[in-house]
């Protein structure tokens, strides 16, 4: 495998110890059709236009009124939806995944859910139960994708806890967890026992209705993880806002007590760590060491983070300390330190520690591949890479063709379900969209080569 990697790596300049970096110069675009590249370039240019992202929901409603639902939907399917979404039906998702697999890429399915606090429809128990059914179907679909031709590796799926438990509950519990001298009422072990036994759990900081909702939420989480474990699907829990994350981490820790033990062959439940937060390195170090001491498997998705502008605005309005790194360079340093920490844990603990390097940043990916080489971590082992479907293909394709395990985060569903989800994700990831300039340049270069017949790699 390492010999294969060397053959596919860049020959331009070597690094110490014989390591040679991968080329992210768009050379792997020859694997994609001209139509795909054209759509990618147009959509990424549109997404880099701030008014479109800011007013996306209003523009969608306006286009439906002006053009009608059918024509408006057709335009979306041919552009934004087609670029970032796998499809609506299971058959469409399978078709998308089979295409990715031919490129050396793997699926990471995500159910698009958006809680609306002011909506009784999208906050009631019936809505969370509906989300539970959608998550269980996603587990089954993820498992079924392994049976498609060319499927390899671990089956991974994203899990958003606030699709199964209200954000208000998570905020209440986060305030309690952060308070000095918080009691053992909310220990991971106690929560794990409540999930396993199904017995009522009463938490003193919650009222009767909130306690009922907590119990129902724990039951939903337990059912999803239990079903995922039975189907051999590993769950990557999304991080969200700092006002929720302490609770999300507590719930992940509770699930880890039950499902990340050595006898389970875990980790089956992973947590997400956001490098743009000041305290992330220390939390990651503490959690990794705690898992090691407890003999639990430990799974991490490492991201830079998507809620920078909102976190800073909330801190300003509340008069609290800004929890985010002061600038982009500090975030890069934080990501680098967290990455180094986790790669050393992987090298030390082997299959008991898994890491997804979820990044569109070329330097972070290079650092990861270089350190994997130096630490003797196999290409298709406990470390994998993750990027969004429809973005950063020059990095994803180069990694996949070199033999690394690369996953694409794939939302799926109807236009009505997915477009609001995509617009909100775009609003949260403005910096990622603006930072796709290099990818747009590489797409333009490849299309010019094809149109002018210069270095044509595949027929039009």
Short mmCIF file of C-alpha atoms in Angstrom, two decimals:
data_model
loop_
_atom_site.label_atom_id
_atom_site.label_comp_id
_atom_site.label_asym_id
_atom_site.label_seq_id
_atom_site.Cartn_x
_atom_site.Cartn_y
_atom_site.Cartn_z
CA UNK A 1 0.00 0.00 0.00
CA UNK A 2 2.80 2.43 0.88
CA UNK A 3 4.52 1.57 -2.42
CA UNK A 4 1.31 2.47 -4.24
CA UNK A 5 1.12 5.76 -2.36
CA UNK A 6 4.68 6.63 -3.35
CA UNK A 7 3.92 5.96 -6.98
CA UNK A 8 0.90 8.26 -6.93
CA UNK A 9 2.47 11.04 -4.88
CA UNK A 10 4.06 14.13 -6.34
CA UNK A 11 7.48 13.75 -7.86
CA UNK A 12 8.17 17.48 -7.51
CA UNK A 13 10.50 17.86 -4.57
CA UNK A 14 11.02 15.46 -1.71
CA UNK A 15 10.72 15.89 1.99
CA UNK A 16 12.84 14.49 4.83
CA UNK A 17 12.81 10.73 5.25
CA UNK A 18 11.85 10.07 1.63
CA UNK A 19 8.29 11.32 2.07
CA UNK A 20 6.80 13.07 -0.94
CA UNK A 21 3.63 15.18 -0.74
CA UNK A 22 0.52 14.58 -2.78
CA UNK A 23 -0.24 17.00 -5.59
CA UNK A 24 -3.44 18.98 -5.20
CA UNK A 25 -3.06 20.72 -8.56
CA UNK A 26 -6.32 19.45 -10.04
CA UNK A 27 -4.64 16.68 -12.01
CA UNK A 28 -7.20 14.19 -10.70
CA UNK A 29 -9.98 16.19 -12.40
CA UNK A 30 -9.38 14.01 -15.45
CA UNK A 31 -11.55 11.44 -13.66
CA UNK A 32 -14.63 13.68 -13.98
CA UNK A 33 -16.73 14.62 -16.98
CA UNK A 34 -16.79 18.07 -18.54
CA UNK A 35 -20.41 18.61 -17.58
CA UNK A 36 -19.66 17.87 -13.91
CA UNK A 37 -16.73 20.28 -13.87
CA UNK A 38 -18.75 23.03 -15.57
CA UNK A 39 -21.57 22.73 -13.06
CA UNK A 40 -19.09 22.71 -10.17
CA UNK A 41 -17.44 25.90 -11.39
CA UNK A 42 -20.73 27.74 -11.93
CA UNK A 43 -22.19 26.67 -8.57
CA UNK A 44 -19.04 27.49 -6.59
CA UNK A 45 -18.91 30.93 -8.20
CA UNK A 46 -22.55 31.53 -7.29
CA UNK A 47 -21.95 30.38 -3.71
CA UNK A 48 -19.05 32.82 -3.38
CA UNK A 49 -21.45 35.72 -4.00
CA UNK A 50 -22.43 36.96 -0.49
CA UNK A 51 -25.97 38.26 -1.31
CA UNK A 52 -26.98 34.85 -2.65
CA UNK A 53 -25.95 33.16 0.59
CA UNK A 54 -27.38 35.86 2.86
CA UNK A 55 -30.77 36.02 1.13
CA UNK A 56 -30.90 32.43 -0.11
CA UNK A 57 -34.22 31.48 1.50
CA UNK A 58 -35.93 34.66 0.30
CA UNK A 59 -34.54 34.19 -3.22
CA UNK A 60 -35.79 30.60 -3.28
CA UNK A 61 -39.31 31.71 -2.33
CA UNK A 62 -39.17 34.50 -4.92
CA UNK A 63 -38.11 32.11 -7.70
CA UNK A 64 -40.96 29.75 -6.87
CA UNK A 65 -43.49 32.58 -7.14
CA UNK A 66 -41.99 33.92 -10.37
CA UNK A 67 -41.16 30.65 -12.19
CA UNK A 68 -43.49 28.19 -10.50
CA UNK A 69 -42.46 25.22 -8.38
CA UNK A 70 -41.70 22.92 -11.31
CA UNK A 71 -39.32 25.21 -13.22
CA UNK A 72 -37.74 26.56 -10.05
CA UNK A 73 -37.18 23.00 -8.83
CA UNK A 74 -35.67 21.96 -12.17
CA UNK A 75 -33.16 24.84 -12.01
CA UNK A 76 -32.18 23.91 -8.46
CA UNK A 77 -31.77 20.24 -9.36
CA UNK A 78 -29.50 21.18 -12.26
CA UNK A 79 -27.37 23.46 -10.09
CA UNK A 80 -27.08 23.67 -6.28
CA UNK A 81 -29.06 20.53 -5.46
CA UNK A 82 -27.25 18.49 -8.11
CA UNK A 83 -23.87 19.69 -6.88
CA UNK A 84 -24.26 19.13 -3.14
CA UNK A 85 -27.02 16.50 -2.72
CA UNK A 86 -26.98 12.77 -3.53
CA UNK A 87 -30.65 12.67 -4.51
CA UNK A 88 -34.08 12.07 -3.04
CA UNK A 89 -34.67 8.32 -3.33
CA UNK A 90 -32.56 5.39 -2.17
CA UNK A 91 -31.88 4.53 -5.82
CA UNK A 92 -30.58 8.04 -6.54
CA UNK A 93 -28.34 7.91 -3.47
CA UNK A 94 -26.95 4.54 -4.53
CA UNK A 95 -26.22 5.90 -8.00
CA UNK A 96 -24.33 8.86 -6.53
CA UNK A 97 -22.38 6.61 -4.18
CA UNK A 98 -21.45 4.16 -6.94
CA UNK A 99 -20.07 7.08 -8.94
CA UNK A 100 -18.01 8.21 -5.93
CA UNK A 101 -16.71 4.69 -5.40
CA UNK A 102 -15.36 4.57 -8.96
CA UNK A 103 -13.32 7.66 -7.98
CA UNK A 104 -11.95 6.02 -4.83
CA UNK A 105 -14.31 7.92 -2.47
CA UNK A 106 -16.69 6.68 0.25
CA UNK A 107 -20.07 7.91 1.51
CA UNK A 108 -20.82 9.63 4.82
CA UNK A 109 -24.60 10.02 4.77
CA UNK A 110 -26.31 12.89 6.61
CA UNK A 111 -30.04 13.35 7.27
CA UNK A 112 -30.86 17.06 6.72
CA UNK A 113 -32.86 18.25 9.73
CA UNK A 114 -33.48 21.81 10.93
CA UNK A 115 -35.19 22.50 14.22
CA UNK A 116 -37.30 25.68 14.19
CA UNK A 117 -37.74 26.86 17.81
CA UNK A 118 -40.75 29.04 16.92
CA UNK A 119 -42.53 26.18 15.16
CA UNK A 120 -44.71 23.79 17.15
CA UNK A 121 -44.49 21.36 14.23
CA UNK A 122 -40.70 21.24 14.24
CA UNK A 123 -40.10 21.05 17.98
CA UNK A 124 -42.76 18.66 19.30
CA UNK A 125 -42.19 15.01 20.26
CA UNK A 126 -43.83 13.85 17.02
CA UNK A 127 -41.17 15.73 15.03
CA UNK A 128 -38.31 14.15 17.00
CA UNK A 129 -39.91 10.71 16.58
CA UNK A 130 -40.10 11.35 12.83
CA UNK A 131 -36.41 12.26 12.85
CA UNK A 132 -35.71 9.01 14.72
CA UNK A 133 -37.37 7.03 11.94
CA UNK A 134 -35.36 8.99 9.35
CA UNK A 135 -32.11 8.23 11.25
CA UNK A 136 -32.93 4.52 11.42
CA UNK A 137 -33.63 4.48 7.68
CA UNK A 138 -30.31 6.27 7.12
CA UNK A 139 -28.53 3.54 9.10
CA UNK A 140 -30.16 0.90 6.89
CA UNK A 141 -29.29 2.83 3.73
CA UNK A 142 -25.68 3.29 4.88
CA UNK A 143 -25.44 -0.44 5.54
CA UNK A 144 -26.98 -1.25 2.16
CA UNK A 145 -24.39 0.87 0.38
CA UNK A 146 -21.68 -1.52 1.57
CA UNK A 147 -23.27 -4.16 -0.64
CA UNK A 148 -22.81 -2.08 -3.81
CA UNK A 149 -19.96 -3.12 -6.14
CA UNK A 150 -16.61 -1.65 -5.11
CA UNK A 151 -17.64 -0.78 -1.54
CA UNK A 152 -14.85 -1.05 1.05
CA UNK A 153 -13.90 0.14 4.54
CA UNK A 154 -15.85 1.24 7.61
CA UNK A 155 -19.44 2.40 7.21
CA UNK A 156 -19.77 5.90 8.67
CA UNK A 157 -22.83 8.12 9.14
CA UNK A 158 -23.41 11.58 10.62
CA UNK A 159 -25.71 12.02 13.60
CA UNK A 160 -27.15 15.35 14.74
CA UNK A 161 -28.28 15.05 18.35
CA UNK A 162 -30.54 18.12 18.16
CA UNK A 163 -32.62 16.19 15.62
CA UNK A 164 -33.55 13.89 18.52
CA UNK A 165 -33.44 16.28 21.50
CA UNK A 166 -34.47 19.93 21.65
CA UNK A 167 -31.91 22.71 21.59
CA UNK A 168 -33.66 24.23 24.61
CA UNK A 169 -33.06 21.07 26.63
CA UNK A 170 -29.42 21.02 25.55
CA UNK A 171 -29.02 24.67 26.61
CA UNK A 172 -30.56 23.99 30.04
CA UNK A 173 -28.28 21.02 30.64
CA UNK A 174 -25.22 22.89 29.36
CA UNK A 175 -25.84 25.67 31.91
CA UNK A 176 -26.13 23.02 34.63
CA UNK A 177 -23.01 21.14 33.55
CA UNK A 178 -20.98 24.36 33.49
CA UNK A 179 -22.12 25.50 36.93
CA UNK A 180 -19.62 25.08 39.80
CA UNK A 181 -20.06 21.87 41.76
CA UNK A 182 -22.42 20.22 39.31
CA UNK A 183 -23.71 16.98 40.77
CA UNK A 184 -23.26 13.40 39.62
CA UNK A 185 -26.85 13.47 38.42
CA UNK A 186 -25.49 14.06 34.94
CA UNK A 187 -22.53 11.68 34.93
CA UNK A 188 -21.98 9.72 31.72
CA UNK A 189 -22.30 6.46 33.66
CA UNK A 190 -25.70 7.39 35.09
CA UNK A 191 -27.00 8.51 31.71
CA UNK A 192 -25.68 5.30 30.12
CA UNK A 193 -27.47 3.20 32.74
CA UNK A 194 -30.70 5.11 32.12
CA UNK A 195 -30.43 4.53 28.36
CA UNK A 196 -29.63 0.85 28.79
CA UNK A 197 -32.35 0.11 31.35
CA UNK A 198 -35.05 2.44 30.06
CA UNK A 199 -35.78 3.51 33.64
CA UNK A 200 -36.98 7.05 34.31
CA UNK A 201 -34.24 9.57 34.97
CA UNK A 202 -35.06 12.61 37.10
CA UNK A 203 -32.68 15.56 36.93
CA UNK A 204 -33.25 18.24 39.55
CA UNK A 205 -32.45 21.19 37.27
CA UNK A 206 -35.30 20.22 34.93
CA UNK A 207 -39.05 20.47 35.38
CA UNK A 208 -41.43 17.54 34.89
CA UNK A 209 -42.00 18.19 31.19
CA UNK A 210 -38.27 18.64 30.52
CA UNK A 211 -37.47 15.41 32.36
CA UNK A 212 -39.99 13.55 30.20
CA UNK A 213 -38.41 15.02 27.09
CA UNK A 214 -34.93 14.05 28.35
CA UNK A 215 -36.08 10.47 28.90
CA UNK A 216 -37.63 10.31 25.43
CA UNK A 217 -34.47 11.82 23.89
CA UNK A 218 -32.21 9.30 25.64
CA UNK A 219 -34.44 6.50 24.37
CA UNK A 220 -34.19 7.82 20.81
CA UNK A 221 -30.41 8.10 20.99
CA UNK A 222 -30.12 4.59 22.41
CA UNK A 223 -32.30 3.14 19.65
CA UNK A 224 -30.25 4.80 16.90
CA UNK A 225 -26.90 3.63 18.30
CA UNK A 226 -28.21 0.15 19.06
CA UNK A 227 -29.48 -0.21 15.50
CA UNK A 228 -26.29 1.27 14.04
CA UNK A 229 -24.16 -1.18 16.04
CA UNK A 230 -26.26 -4.10 14.81
CA UNK A 231 -25.80 -2.89 11.21
CA UNK A 232 -22.05 -2.20 11.70
CA UNK A 233 -22.46 1.53 11.08
CA UNK A 234 -20.25 3.96 13.03
CA UNK A 235 -21.90 7.24 14.07
CA UNK A 236 -20.11 10.61 13.90
CA UNK A 237 -21.94 13.07 16.15
CA UNK A 238 -22.03 16.65 14.85
CA UNK A 239 -20.78 19.50 17.02
CA UNK A 240 -22.95 22.61 17.15
CA UNK A 241 -22.93 25.89 19.10
CA UNK A 242 -20.98 26.32 22.35
CA UNK A 243 -24.28 26.85 24.17
CA UNK A 244 -25.10 23.20 23.33
CA UNK A 245 -21.77 21.42 23.02
CA UNK A 246 -21.22 20.55 26.68
CA UNK A 247 -24.47 18.59 26.65
CA UNK A 248 -23.70 16.99 23.30
CA UNK A 249 -20.29 15.87 24.61
CA UNK A 250 -21.90 14.54 27.79
CA UNK A 251 -24.34 12.46 25.74
CA UNK A 252 -21.53 11.17 23.51
CA UNK A 253 -19.56 10.22 26.64
CA UNK A 254 -22.61 8.34 27.97
CA UNK A 255 -23.03 6.49 24.67
CA UNK A 256 -19.28 5.73 24.64
CA UNK A 257 -19.51 4.02 28.05
CA UNK A 258 -21.92 1.50 26.52
CA UNK A 259 -20.85 1.25 22.88
CA UNK A 260 -17.12 2.06 22.74
CA UNK A 261 -15.94 -0.70 25.06
CA UNK A 262 -13.28 -3.12 23.74
CA UNK A 263 -15.78 -5.98 23.53
CA UNK A 264 -17.86 -3.97 21.06
CA UNK A 265 -14.98 -3.49 18.61
CA UNK A 266 -15.56 0.25 18.64
CA UNK A 267 -15.53 3.14 18.49
CA UNK A 268 -19.14 3.14 17.31
CA UNK A 269 -19.84 6.68 18.53
CA UNK A 270 -17.44 9.50 17.64
CA UNK A 271 -17.43 13.11 18.79
CA UNK A 272 -16.60 16.21 16.74
CA UNK A 273 -14.02 18.75 17.93
CA UNK A 274 -13.95 22.30 16.52
CA UNK A 275 -10.45 23.76 16.29
CA UNK A 276 -11.69 27.36 16.05
CA UNK A 277 -12.66 27.25 19.75
CA UNK A 278 -9.98 28.26 22.25
CA UNK A 279 -10.52 25.35 24.63
CA UNK A 280 -10.62 22.56 22.03
CA UNK A 281 -7.06 21.31 22.39
CA UNK A 282 -7.35 20.89 26.16
CA UNK A 283 -10.77 19.21 25.90
CA UNK A 284 -9.48 16.86 23.23
CA UNK A 285 -6.38 15.99 25.26
CA UNK A 286 -8.45 15.40 28.39
CA UNK A 287 -11.05 13.27 26.59
CA UNK A 288 -8.44 11.19 24.76
CA UNK A 289 -6.56 10.49 28.00
CA UNK A 290 -9.80 9.67 29.84
CA UNK A 291 -10.81 7.17 27.15
CA UNK A 292 -7.36 5.59 27.35
CA UNK A 293 -7.55 5.26 31.15
CA UNK A 294 -11.06 3.77 30.96
CA UNK A 295 -10.03 1.35 28.25
CA UNK A 296 -12.63 2.77 25.86
CA UNK A 297 -12.23 3.17 22.13
CA UNK A 298 -12.09 6.81 21.04
CA UNK A 299 -13.38 8.26 17.78
CA UNK A 300 -12.81 11.86 16.67
CA UNK A 301 -13.90 13.98 13.73
CA UNK A 302 -11.61 17.02 13.71
CA UNK A 303 -12.99 20.14 12.01
CA UNK A 304 -12.12 23.82 11.99
CA UNK A 305 -15.72 24.81 12.75
CA UNK A 306 -18.65 26.46 11.05
CA UNK A 307 -20.23 28.86 13.55
CA UNK A 308 -17.52 31.52 13.90
CA UNK A 309 -19.58 34.61 13.08
CA UNK A 310 -22.57 33.52 15.16
CA UNK A 311 -20.42 32.64 18.19
CA UNK A 312 -18.71 36.03 18.12
CA UNK A 313 -22.02 37.84 17.75
CA UNK A 314 -23.59 35.96 20.68
CA UNK A 315 -20.57 36.68 22.88
CA UNK A 316 -20.75 40.38 21.98
CA UNK A 317 -24.49 40.62 22.72
CA UNK A 318 -24.18 38.74 26.03
CA UNK A 319 -21.04 40.57 27.11
CA UNK A 320 -19.16 37.29 27.57
CA UNK A 321 -15.70 36.23 26.47
CA UNK A 322 -15.42 35.31 22.81
CA UNK A 323 -14.85 31.50 22.78
CA UNK A 324 -13.26 31.52 19.32
CA UNK A 325 -9.66 31.83 18.21
CA UNK A 326 -8.64 35.45 17.47
CA UNK A 327 -7.89 34.91 13.78
CA UNK A 328 -7.59 32.39 10.98
CA UNK A 329 -3.92 31.71 11.63
CA UNK A 330 -4.64 30.89 15.27
CA UNK A 331 -7.35 28.47 14.11
CA UNK A 332 -4.86 26.84 11.75
CA UNK A 333 -2.37 26.43 14.60
CA UNK A 334 -5.08 24.96 16.82
CA UNK A 335 -6.06 22.48 14.11
CA UNK A 336 -2.42 21.51 13.59
CA UNK A 337 -1.85 20.92 17.32
CA UNK A 338 -5.06 18.87 17.66
CA UNK A 339 -4.14 16.85 14.59
CA UNK A 340 -0.68 16.09 15.95
CA UNK A 341 -2.18 15.07 19.30
CA UNK A 342 -4.66 12.68 17.70
CA UNK A 343 -2.21 11.11 15.26
CA UNK A 344 0.09 10.29 18.17
CA UNK A 345 -2.84 8.71 20.03
CA UNK A 346 -3.69 6.66 16.93
CA UNK A 347 -0.07 5.52 16.63
CA UNK A 348 -0.09 4.55 20.31
CA UNK A 349 -3.54 2.90 20.58
CA UNK A 350 -3.98 1.50 17.08
CA UNK A 351 -7.54 0.39 16.20
CA UNK A 352 -8.83 1.61 19.59
CA UNK A 353 -8.46 5.19 18.36
CA UNK A 354 -9.98 6.47 15.10
CA UNK A 355 -9.66 9.90 13.50
CA UNK A 356 -11.36 11.69 10.62
CA UNK A 357 -9.33 14.62 9.31
CA UNK A 358 -12.33 16.66 8.17
CA UNK A 359 -10.69 19.53 6.34
CA UNK A 360 -10.64 21.34 3.00
CA UNK A 361 -7.29 22.88 3.90
CA UNK A 362 -4.46 21.51 1.77
CA UNK A 363 -1.76 22.16 4.37
CA UNK A 364 -3.69 20.28 7.07
CA UNK A 365 -4.13 17.33 4.74
CA UNK A 366 -0.44 17.38 3.84
CA UNK A 367 0.49 17.47 7.53
CA UNK A 368 -1.76 14.49 8.19
CA UNK A 369 -0.38 12.39 5.33
CA UNK A 370 3.21 13.22 6.25
CA UNK A 371 2.76 12.35 9.92
CA UNK A 372 0.92 9.14 9.01
CA UNK A 373 3.99 8.17 6.97
CA UNK A 374 6.39 9.05 9.80
CA UNK A 375 4.33 7.28 12.48
CA UNK A 376 3.74 4.17 10.39
CA UNK A 377 -0.03 4.58 10.29
CA UNK A 378 -1.43 2.61 7.31
CA UNK A 379 -3.20 4.54 4.57
CA UNK A 380 -6.43 2.60 4.92
CA UNK A 381 -6.36 2.23 8.70
CA UNK A 382 -7.76 4.16 11.69
CA UNK A 383 -7.25 7.57 10.02
CA UNK A 384 -9.54 8.78 7.26
CA UNK A 385 -10.28 12.10 5.56
CA UNK A 386 -13.55 13.93 5.04
CA UNK A 387 -14.83 16.69 2.77
CA UNK A 388 -18.23 17.93 1.65
CA UNK A 389 -19.90 16.47 -1.43
CA UNK A 390 -19.45 18.89 -4.32
CA UNK A 391 -16.47 20.71 -2.83
CA UNK A 392 -12.73 20.24 -2.51
CA UNK A 393 -12.68 17.50 -5.15
CA UNK A 394 -9.09 18.33 -6.14
CA UNK A 395 -8.06 17.20 -2.63
CA UNK A 396 -10.53 14.32 -2.27
CA UNK A 397 -9.68 12.79 -5.63
CA UNK A 398 -5.92 13.02 -5.09
CA UNK A 399 -6.26 11.33 -1.69
CA UNK A 400 -8.59 8.64 -2.98
CA UNK A 401 -6.41 7.79 -5.95
CA UNK A 402 -3.38 7.51 -3.64
CA UNK A 403 -5.15 4.89 -1.52
CA UNK A 404 -6.26 6.92 1.49
CA UNK A 405 -9.72 6.43 3.01
CA UNK A 406 -11.73 9.49 1.94
CA UNK A 407 -15.37 10.17 2.81
CA UNK A 408 -17.72 12.70 1.29
CA UNK A 409 -20.42 14.14 3.57
CA UNK A 410 -23.62 13.46 1.64
CA UNK A 411 -27.01 15.01 2.45
CA UNK A 412 -30.02 13.53 0.71
CA UNK A 413 -33.75 14.15 0.58
CA UNK A 414 -36.39 16.16 -1.25
CA UNK A 415 -35.86 19.73 -2.46
CA UNK A 416 -38.19 21.00 0.27
CA UNK A 417 -36.12 19.24 2.95
CA UNK A 418 -32.64 19.87 1.65
CA UNK A 419 -32.55 23.38 0.16
CA UNK A 420 -33.26 25.20 3.49
CA UNK A 421 -30.67 22.91 5.09
CA UNK A 422 -28.10 23.74 2.39
CA UNK A 423 -28.74 27.49 2.63
CA UNK A 424 -28.27 27.48 6.41
CA UNK A 425 -25.09 25.40 6.07
CA UNK A 426 -23.83 27.88 3.45
CA UNK A 427 -24.56 30.78 5.83
CA UNK A 428 -22.57 28.98 8.54
CA UNK A 429 -19.72 28.09 6.17
CA UNK A 430 -19.23 31.43 4.41
CA UNK A 431 -15.47 31.28 4.93
CA UNK A 432 -15.28 27.80 3.37
CA UNK A 433 -17.24 28.97 0.33
CA UNK A 434 -15.15 32.11 -0.02
CA UNK A 435 -12.01 30.01 0.44
CA UNK A 436 -12.86 27.79 -2.52
CA UNK A 437 -11.12 30.27 -4.84
CA UNK A 438 -8.25 27.87 -5.53
CA UNK A 439 -10.68 25.11 -6.46
CA UNK A 440 -12.47 27.48 -8.85
CA UNK A 441 -9.15 28.39 -10.44
CA UNK A 442 -8.23 24.73 -10.91
CA UNK A 443 -11.63 23.98 -12.42
CA UNK A 444 -11.22 26.89 -14.84
CA UNK A 445 -7.78 25.66 -15.88
CA UNK A 446 -9.03 22.14 -16.54
CA UNK A 447 -12.02 23.35 -18.55
CA UNK A 448 -9.78 25.67 -20.63
CA UNK A 449 -7.47 22.74 -21.39
CA UNK A 450 -10.40 20.69 -22.61
CA UNK A 451 -12.06 23.43 -24.61
CA UNK A 452 -8.80 24.46 -26.28
CA UNK A 453 -7.69 20.89 -26.81
CA UNK A 454 -4.53 21.41 -24.77
CA UNK A 455 -3.55 18.36 -22.80
CA UNK A 456 -7.00 16.90 -23.27
CA UNK A 457 -7.38 13.98 -20.88
CA UNK A 458 -10.83 12.64 -21.73
CA UNK A 459 -13.22 13.27 -24.61
CA UNK A 460 -15.89 15.94 -24.33
#
